Structure formats: structure tokens, C-alpha cells
Amino acid sequence: MIHGTFPTGQAPWRADLAAAVCDPEELLRALDLPEELLAPARRVHRLFPLRVPRPYLARIAPGDPHDPLLRQVLPLDLEEAVEPGYSRDPVGDLAAQAVPGVLHKYEGRALLTTTGACAIHCRYCFRRHFPYAKANAARDRWRPAIAHLAADRSIREVILSGGDPLTLGDDKLSDLVGALEELPHVKRLRLHTRVPVVIPNRVDEALLDWLGRTSLAVVVVLHVNHAREIDEAVAGACGRLRQAGVTLLNQAVLLAGVNDDAGALTDLSERLFEAGVLPYYLHMLDRVAGAAHFAVGEARAAGLLEALRARLPGYLVPRLVREEAGAAAKLPVLAVGAGVGCR
Ligand SMILES: *Cc1c(COP(=O)(O)O)cnc(C)c1O
Ligand code: SF4
């Protein structure tokens, strides 16, 4: 993960990006949190820096160290624990790079890591150790990536990921999308992003302009883990994306202490739907070093999903999946014993 300063320009979202809270002391003070959290936060912040945009900060309840939004961003001493089975590249991304910046693991879909930068740093992120500086298709490095996509006619969908592609400016993104539109076999453009959730004014006229004009079908997969992440500004951003013809989906990560109960997951699905977003995936945590305290076991996860099925219409139940290095797709996580035997 690259941390550093973002250039300040005219667009208000750039100011929000630049004004993110990156100092543990400032975060604790702003939220009226106990001082004993500071020393570990500072230590762990050196391994993977704190970054919280202010629109997201405003949704965190002050004075509650267990707030589910806070837990996603506050560096804790728990990240220093060394757990067997947790590694720096848990999903085999380094091995899957076809050319720098292109991850081509699944048939018909290729993923471009367009930037290493994110607007928010999520403590559970599987890319927290990823060497983006060497694996980055953006800037002047995306020509070889485009050449790879042009040469493989089986690719129907290009996924812009990162980092977070919406930390890039619209001039850069519309250039890239223009190059993709030239490839006759590419029909769909997908963006994996958390920016509209944490800095909703990123969805501005300049973004909507190129999204509305592209000849590709556009899918935006948001990343929301808890219902309280969607306030009116986020719902507004979702509405503008939908008006531009974008299909909106959500992927969440199942996280202990954040959303690992049936009530929280039900509320998340309901709130997503109100904002015009359908739940797509609920991911099992990737086993990345430093995130073991967020893990939820498979049996419990499958039980939570059963509870959701009992409470929600089928279209509001996300697919519970895990990623396995070398697999042909995300793998479904099923209840133990489900579908076995002659009934
Ligand atoms: C998750 C992922 C995709 C997308 O998978 P879908 O099941 O289509 O959402 C594509 N490429 C890579 C490398 C991925 O990790
Ligand atoms: S926004 Fe996505 S890629 Fe960036 S730190 Fe959070 S989970 Fe990871």
C-alpha cells in the first residue's frame, strides 16, 4: 500500500482525499478515545499506515472503541500477532500477474491494478503488503497491460481495481477506458471501489460524464461492510451512478467485531437495497498477516448465511465465498453437510 500525499486540485473530492486523517493521535482525539490506544496505534501505523477520510470519520460513534466502523480503520496491537497460516500474499496475486498490473486468474475477466493508492486503509485488507510500486498498470505503465488485453480475445470484462481506481483522476481514467473501448472483444467495464462510500463527492460531474458516455456496460462493485457506512451522501452518490446507467453491486468482508452477526448483515442488505445496490459477495477474510483477529470460522459463517436466507428475499442474500490461490473462481462456502446424502 502506498501512502503519501495526494495532489490537491480543484475538485472537492481531491481536497477530501488530501485531508484524510493519517495521524493516530488526531484520530483518537477526534473520537474521544482512551489514551492507552495511542502507543500501539503508532507502532502498528508504521507497518501499515492509518488513513481515514473525514466523511467516513463523521459516521464513527465517538467514545466507543468497539464501534464497527472504527474497528476497520484503527491500528491495534492485535495486528502484531504472528499467526500460522497467515501470509503476506494469501491469494497468490504475485504468481497470477500476466504482465505488470494485470491479474488474469479467471476466464473472461482480467483485473488491472491501476494504482496502489486507497482513500481509506482497511486494517483487514489482503493487499496491505502488496508491492504496488512494482505492480501497477497506471501512469505510463498501462501500455503493456492494454497489449495483453488486446491479444487475448477471450477477455470480455476488464476490472479496474487497485488499490482503488477512483483515487485516479478522470482524465487518466477516461484515457484508459478509451483504450479499452478500442478492443472489440471487451464488452464490460467493472470498477472495484470503496471511494464512493468513504468520499461520496467523488461521484461528481466529471466522473458521471465519462461513465455516461462509454460504450462499455459499466458495473461498479462497492465495498461496504456495515449499514452505518451508508449515510445520505453515500445514498446520493449511488443514485447518481444509477442514473448514469451503472449497475451497482456490493462486496463485503465478513469481519469479527464488525458485521459477524445476523442482525448486522440483515441491516446491511436492507440498507444497500435502499441505496439501489444489490449484495454480491460476502467474502471470507483472506489470511493476510496482521488480520487474524478479524477471522470468522467457516461453520459460523455458513450459519450466519443460513440465518440471512431465513430473513431476507434471495436477491438480498450475498454469496458467501472464499478465495483460494489457483482456483478457477471464488469458491462458495457451504454449511457443513449441506447437499450431502440422499434426501
Ligand atoms: C475476484 C476476482 C475477479 C472477479 O471475480 P468475479 O467472481 O467475477 O467477481 C477477477 N479477477 C481476479 C484476479 C479476482 O481476484
Ligand atoms: S479500500 Fe479496498 S484495497 Fe484499499 S485498503 Fe480498503 S479493502 Fe484494501
XYZ file of C-alpha atoms and ligand atoms in Angstrom:
366
model
C 0.000 0.000 0.000
C 1.443 3.325 -1.000
C 0.777 6.085 1.411
C 1.735 9.599 0.690
C 0.238 12.847 -0.295
C -2.345 13.236 -2.982
C -2.143 16.328 -5.170
C -4.725 18.946 -4.270
C -6.645 20.213 -7.281
C -9.918 21.994 -7.839
C -12.336 19.100 -7.401
C -13.741 18.929 -3.848
C -13.123 15.173 -3.694
C -9.405 15.808 -4.094
C -9.489 18.073 -1.067
C -11.269 15.318 0.907
C -8.652 12.820 -0.233
C -5.825 15.116 0.836
C -7.480 15.983 4.163
C -7.819 12.369 5.372
C -6.750 11.764 8.961
C -3.395 9.963 8.905
C -2.206 10.644 12.455
C -3.244 8.174 15.184
C -3.246 10.875 17.833
C -5.613 13.051 15.799
C -7.984 10.113 15.271
C -8.129 9.253 18.963
C -8.644 12.900 19.931
C -11.356 13.462 17.323
C -13.270 10.432 18.601
C -12.639 10.900 22.297
C -10.962 7.508 22.656
C -8.805 6.219 25.537
C -5.166 7.245 25.523
C -3.845 3.733 26.006
C -4.785 3.009 22.385
C -2.203 5.521 21.179
C 1.114 3.682 21.683
C 0.028 0.500 19.838
C -1.710 2.552 17.131
C 1.513 4.468 16.484
C 3.591 1.304 16.362
C 1.269 -0.578 14.013
C 0.695 2.518 11.865
C 4.377 2.281 10.883
C 3.726 -1.151 9.314
C 0.520 -0.166 7.511
C -0.407 3.480 7.929
C -3.658 4.819 9.245
C -5.823 6.647 6.706
C -9.417 7.757 7.354
C -11.217 10.302 5.158
C -13.285 12.789 7.163
C -16.684 11.904 5.635
C -16.143 8.350 6.967
C -14.796 9.605 10.298
C -18.045 11.534 10.790
C -20.005 8.259 10.798
C -17.980 6.717 13.646
C -19.630 6.954 17.080
C -17.344 8.934 19.422
C -16.189 7.321 22.656
C -16.754 3.709 21.567
C -13.557 1.690 20.993
C -15.729 -1.153 19.638
C -17.555 0.870 17.011
C -17.791 -1.351 13.895
C -16.623 1.440 11.580
C -13.716 2.359 13.849
C -12.524 -1.239 14.010
C -11.996 -1.224 10.258
C -9.500 1.644 10.431
C -7.860 1.811 13.878
C -4.423 0.118 14.109
C -4.466 -2.246 17.113
C -1.752 -4.267 18.838
C -3.653 -7.379 17.670
C -2.093 -6.783 14.232
C 1.318 -7.605 15.672
C 0.317 -11.187 16.479
C 2.063 -13.763 14.307
C -0.419 -16.492 13.340
C 0.456 -19.658 11.434
C -1.257 -19.792 8.053
C -1.393 -16.005 7.656
C 0.983 -14.712 4.981
C 1.878 -11.592 3.040
C 0.345 -12.729 -0.290
C -2.535 -15.014 0.729
C -4.329 -15.175 -2.615
C -1.351 -15.756 -4.903
C -1.591 -12.409 -6.661
C 2.119 -12.185 -7.382
C 2.103 -15.517 -9.221
C -1.018 -14.569 -11.200
C 0.392 -11.438 -12.818
C 0.328 -11.971 -16.566
C 2.191 -8.717 -17.175
C 2.829 -5.999 -14.593
C -0.523 -4.662 -13.444
C -2.668 -7.437 -14.960
C -4.146 -10.217 -12.828
C -5.689 -12.793 -15.119
C -6.901 -15.597 -12.877
C -10.425 -16.231 -14.151
C -11.776 -16.965 -17.591
C -13.168 -13.998 -19.490
C -12.191 -11.449 -16.846
C -8.916 -9.634 -16.377
C -8.158 -7.362 -13.464
C -5.996 -4.259 -13.786
C -4.299 -2.926 -10.681
C -4.444 0.693 -11.732
C -2.920 2.315 -8.662
C -1.576 1.383 -5.255
C -3.366 4.222 -3.534
C -6.545 3.924 -1.500
C -8.692 6.638 0.030
C -9.037 4.626 3.252
C -6.792 1.991 4.754
C -8.771 -1.036 5.887
C -6.923 -2.996 8.536
C -8.083 -6.385 7.212
C -7.035 -5.686 3.621
C -5.367 -8.594 1.820
C -3.358 -6.119 -0.224
C -1.772 -4.476 2.821
C 1.627 -5.953 1.941
C 1.268 -5.874 -1.834
C 4.253 -4.311 -3.653
C 2.227 -1.885 -5.734
C 5.202 0.166 -6.790
C 6.271 -2.798 -8.922
C 2.817 -3.986 -9.945
C 0.898 -1.045 -11.190
C -0.664 -0.596 -14.585
C -1.431 3.105 -14.294
C 0.715 6.150 -15.068
C 2.772 5.353 -18.143
C 2.828 1.634 -17.365
C -0.530 0.556 -18.725
C 0.508 0.152 -22.384
C 1.839 -3.424 -21.857
C -1.353 -4.199 -19.925
C -3.525 -3.000 -22.825
C -1.396 -5.032 -25.233
C -2.078 -8.148 -23.150
C -5.844 -7.450 -23.166
C -5.800 -6.786 -26.925
C -4.046 -10.080 -27.658
C -6.454 -12.265 -25.652
C -9.866 -12.290 -27.292
C -11.374 -14.405 -24.518
C -11.420 -11.347 -22.240
C -14.939 -9.889 -22.185
C -14.686 -7.938 -18.956
C -11.970 -5.671 -17.609
C -11.961 -4.986 -13.897
C -10.246 -1.861 -12.622
C -9.000 -2.484 -9.132
C -6.036 -1.465 -7.072
C -5.616 -0.003 -4.621
C -8.675 1.961 -5.575
C -9.132 3.098 -9.195
C -11.301 6.063 -8.182
C -8.343 7.698 -6.435
C -7.146 8.375 -10.003
C -8.291 11.466 -11.837
C -10.981 11.359 -14.508
C -8.593 12.362 -17.285
C -6.448 9.310 -16.581
C -9.447 7.002 -16.190
C -11.200 8.184 -19.330
C -7.950 7.731 -21.298
C -7.684 4.159 -20.047
C -11.345 3.445 -20.769
C -10.945 4.964 -24.235
C -8.172 2.448 -24.922
C -10.394 -0.411 -23.679
C -13.269 0.702 -25.922
C -10.986 0.089 -28.913
C -10.866 -3.633 -28.095
C -13.852 -5.257 -29.842
C -13.989 -8.314 -27.577
C -14.219 -6.267 -24.355
C -17.883 -5.641 -23.515
C -17.926 -4.789 -19.831
C -16.014 -2.495 -17.536
C -16.094 -3.180 -13.825
C -14.759 -0.932 -11.081
C -13.982 -2.286 -7.638
C -14.016 0.727 -5.362
C -14.620 1.958 -1.840
C -14.220 5.647 -2.729
C -17.938 6.472 -3.303
C -18.534 5.098 0.210
C -15.797 6.990 2.027
C -15.696 10.155 -0.146
C -19.139 10.310 -1.775
C -18.470 13.589 -3.575
C -16.040 11.627 -5.789
C -19.181 10.870 -7.812
C -19.190 14.273 -9.474
C -19.972 15.643 -12.943
C -16.549 14.766 -14.354
C -16.881 11.112 -13.340
C -20.505 10.852 -14.446
C -19.577 12.423 -17.762
C -17.242 9.653 -18.938
C -19.289 6.914 -17.250
C -22.366 8.096 -19.102
C -20.545 8.267 -22.439
C -18.647 4.982 -22.549
C -19.863 2.314 -24.948
C -18.949 -0.381 -22.407
C -21.540 -1.694 -19.941
C -20.394 -0.466 -16.525
C -20.639 -2.359 -13.246
C -19.456 -0.715 -10.040
C -18.796 -3.088 -7.173
C -18.774 -1.080 -3.958
C -17.243 -2.250 -0.717
C -19.491 -1.653 2.305
C -19.247 -3.821 5.407
C -21.775 -2.211 7.736
C -25.148 -0.470 7.276
C -23.902 2.654 9.082
C -21.352 3.259 6.326
C -24.238 4.336 4.066
C -25.415 7.807 5.028
C -27.489 10.164 2.889
C -24.440 11.428 0.979
C -23.440 7.868 0.047
C -27.006 7.021 -0.967
C -26.954 10.153 -3.140
C -23.725 9.064 -4.813
C -25.279 5.655 -5.522
C -28.336 7.337 -7.023
C -26.180 9.417 -9.373
C -24.264 6.328 -10.512
C -27.522 4.518 -11.221
C -28.829 7.454 -13.210
C -25.706 7.230 -15.350
C -26.713 3.639 -16.182
C -24.282 1.880 -13.852
C -25.168 -1.494 -12.323
C -24.367 -1.302 -8.606
C -23.271 -4.297 -6.550
C -21.597 -4.644 -3.173
C -18.914 -6.861 -1.790
C -18.381 -7.063 1.936
C -15.864 -8.937 4.021
C -17.116 -10.978 6.972
C -15.244 -9.428 9.900
C -15.289 -10.382 13.568
C -16.371 -7.427 15.665
C -17.689 -5.536 12.633
C -20.505 -7.449 10.951
C -20.393 -11.034 12.241
C -23.975 -11.234 13.381
C -27.194 -11.917 11.516
C -28.746 -8.598 12.554
C -25.844 -6.510 11.232
C -25.752 -8.436 7.947
C -29.520 -8.161 7.509
C -29.381 -4.406 8.125
C -26.531 -4.126 5.617
C -28.523 -5.856 2.864
C -31.626 -3.758 3.601
C -29.649 -0.517 3.615
C -27.814 -1.431 0.396
C -31.108 -2.071 -1.339
C -32.488 1.284 -0.172
C -29.460 2.892 -1.815
C -30.031 0.951 -5.051
C -27.231 -1.585 -4.531
C -27.547 -5.376 -4.591
C -25.384 -7.540 -2.330
C -22.980 -9.602 -4.446
C -20.279 -11.258 -2.352
C -19.678 -11.749 1.336
C -16.006 -12.689 1.424
C -14.315 -14.816 3.994
C -11.272 -12.949 5.279
C -8.138 -13.585 3.259
C -5.443 -14.949 5.528
C -3.180 -11.966 5.448
C -0.597 -11.434 8.169
C -1.863 -8.896 10.717
C -5.577 -9.545 10.212
C -6.124 -12.840 12.070
C -8.217 -11.148 14.764
C -10.891 -10.399 12.134
C -11.330 -14.076 11.187
C -14.705 -15.820 11.426
C -14.706 -19.627 11.119
C -16.388 -21.292 8.138
C -19.008 -23.153 10.179
C -20.099 -19.939 11.905
C -20.053 -18.042 8.614
C -22.246 -20.644 6.944
C -24.605 -20.484 9.938
C -24.880 -16.698 9.573
C -25.737 -17.131 5.922
C -28.482 -19.630 6.802
C -29.923 -17.004 9.134
C -29.886 -14.443 6.317
C -31.652 -16.856 3.977
C -34.395 -17.255 6.537
C -34.848 -13.492 6.930
C -34.329 -11.950 3.508
C -35.504 -12.355 -0.077
C -32.996 -14.387 -2.060
C -31.767 -11.371 -4.003
C -30.647 -9.698 -0.766
C -28.569 -12.690 0.365
C -24.928 -12.275 -0.720
C -22.888 -15.230 -1.975
C -20.554 -16.349 0.798
C -17.196 -17.077 -0.839
C -13.545 -17.510 -0.167
C -10.602 -17.066 -2.457
C -8.078 -19.803 -2.938
C -4.826 -19.362 -4.811
C -5.006 -21.265 -8.100
C -8.800 -21.869 -8.073
C -10.837 -21.152 -11.232
C -13.264 -18.846 -9.388
C -14.183 -17.618 -5.931
C -15.265 -20.720 -4.014
C -18.656 -20.961 -2.310
C -18.628 -21.636 1.429
C -21.371 -24.115 2.263
C -22.862 -25.289 5.524
C -21.169 -28.467 6.729
C -23.139 -31.420 5.408
C -25.299 -29.322 3.070
C -26.285 -31.173 -0.057
C -24.814 -34.470 1.148
C -26.802 -37.710 1.296
C -29.981 -38.927 -0.384
C -32.941 -36.874 0.759
C -12.264 -11.638 -7.672
C -11.524 -11.509 -8.929
C -12.189 -11.360 -10.153
C -13.683 -11.251 -10.241
O -14.345 -12.413 -9.899
P -15.927 -12.466 -10.052
O -16.291 -13.772 -9.467
O -16.230 -12.331 -11.496
O -16.465 -11.301 -9.273
C -11.454 -11.294 -11.314
N -10.109 -11.379 -11.302
C -9.435 -11.526 -10.148
C -7.960 -11.629 -10.201
C -10.101 -11.583 -8.928
O -9.415 -11.697 -7.794
S -10.119 0.277 0.004
Fe -10.021 -1.876 -0.640
S -7.919 -2.163 -1.448
Fe -7.950 -0.246 -0.243
S -7.312 -0.832 1.827
Fe -9.556 -0.915 1.810
S -10.035 -3.043 1.285
Fe -7.883 -2.694 0.742
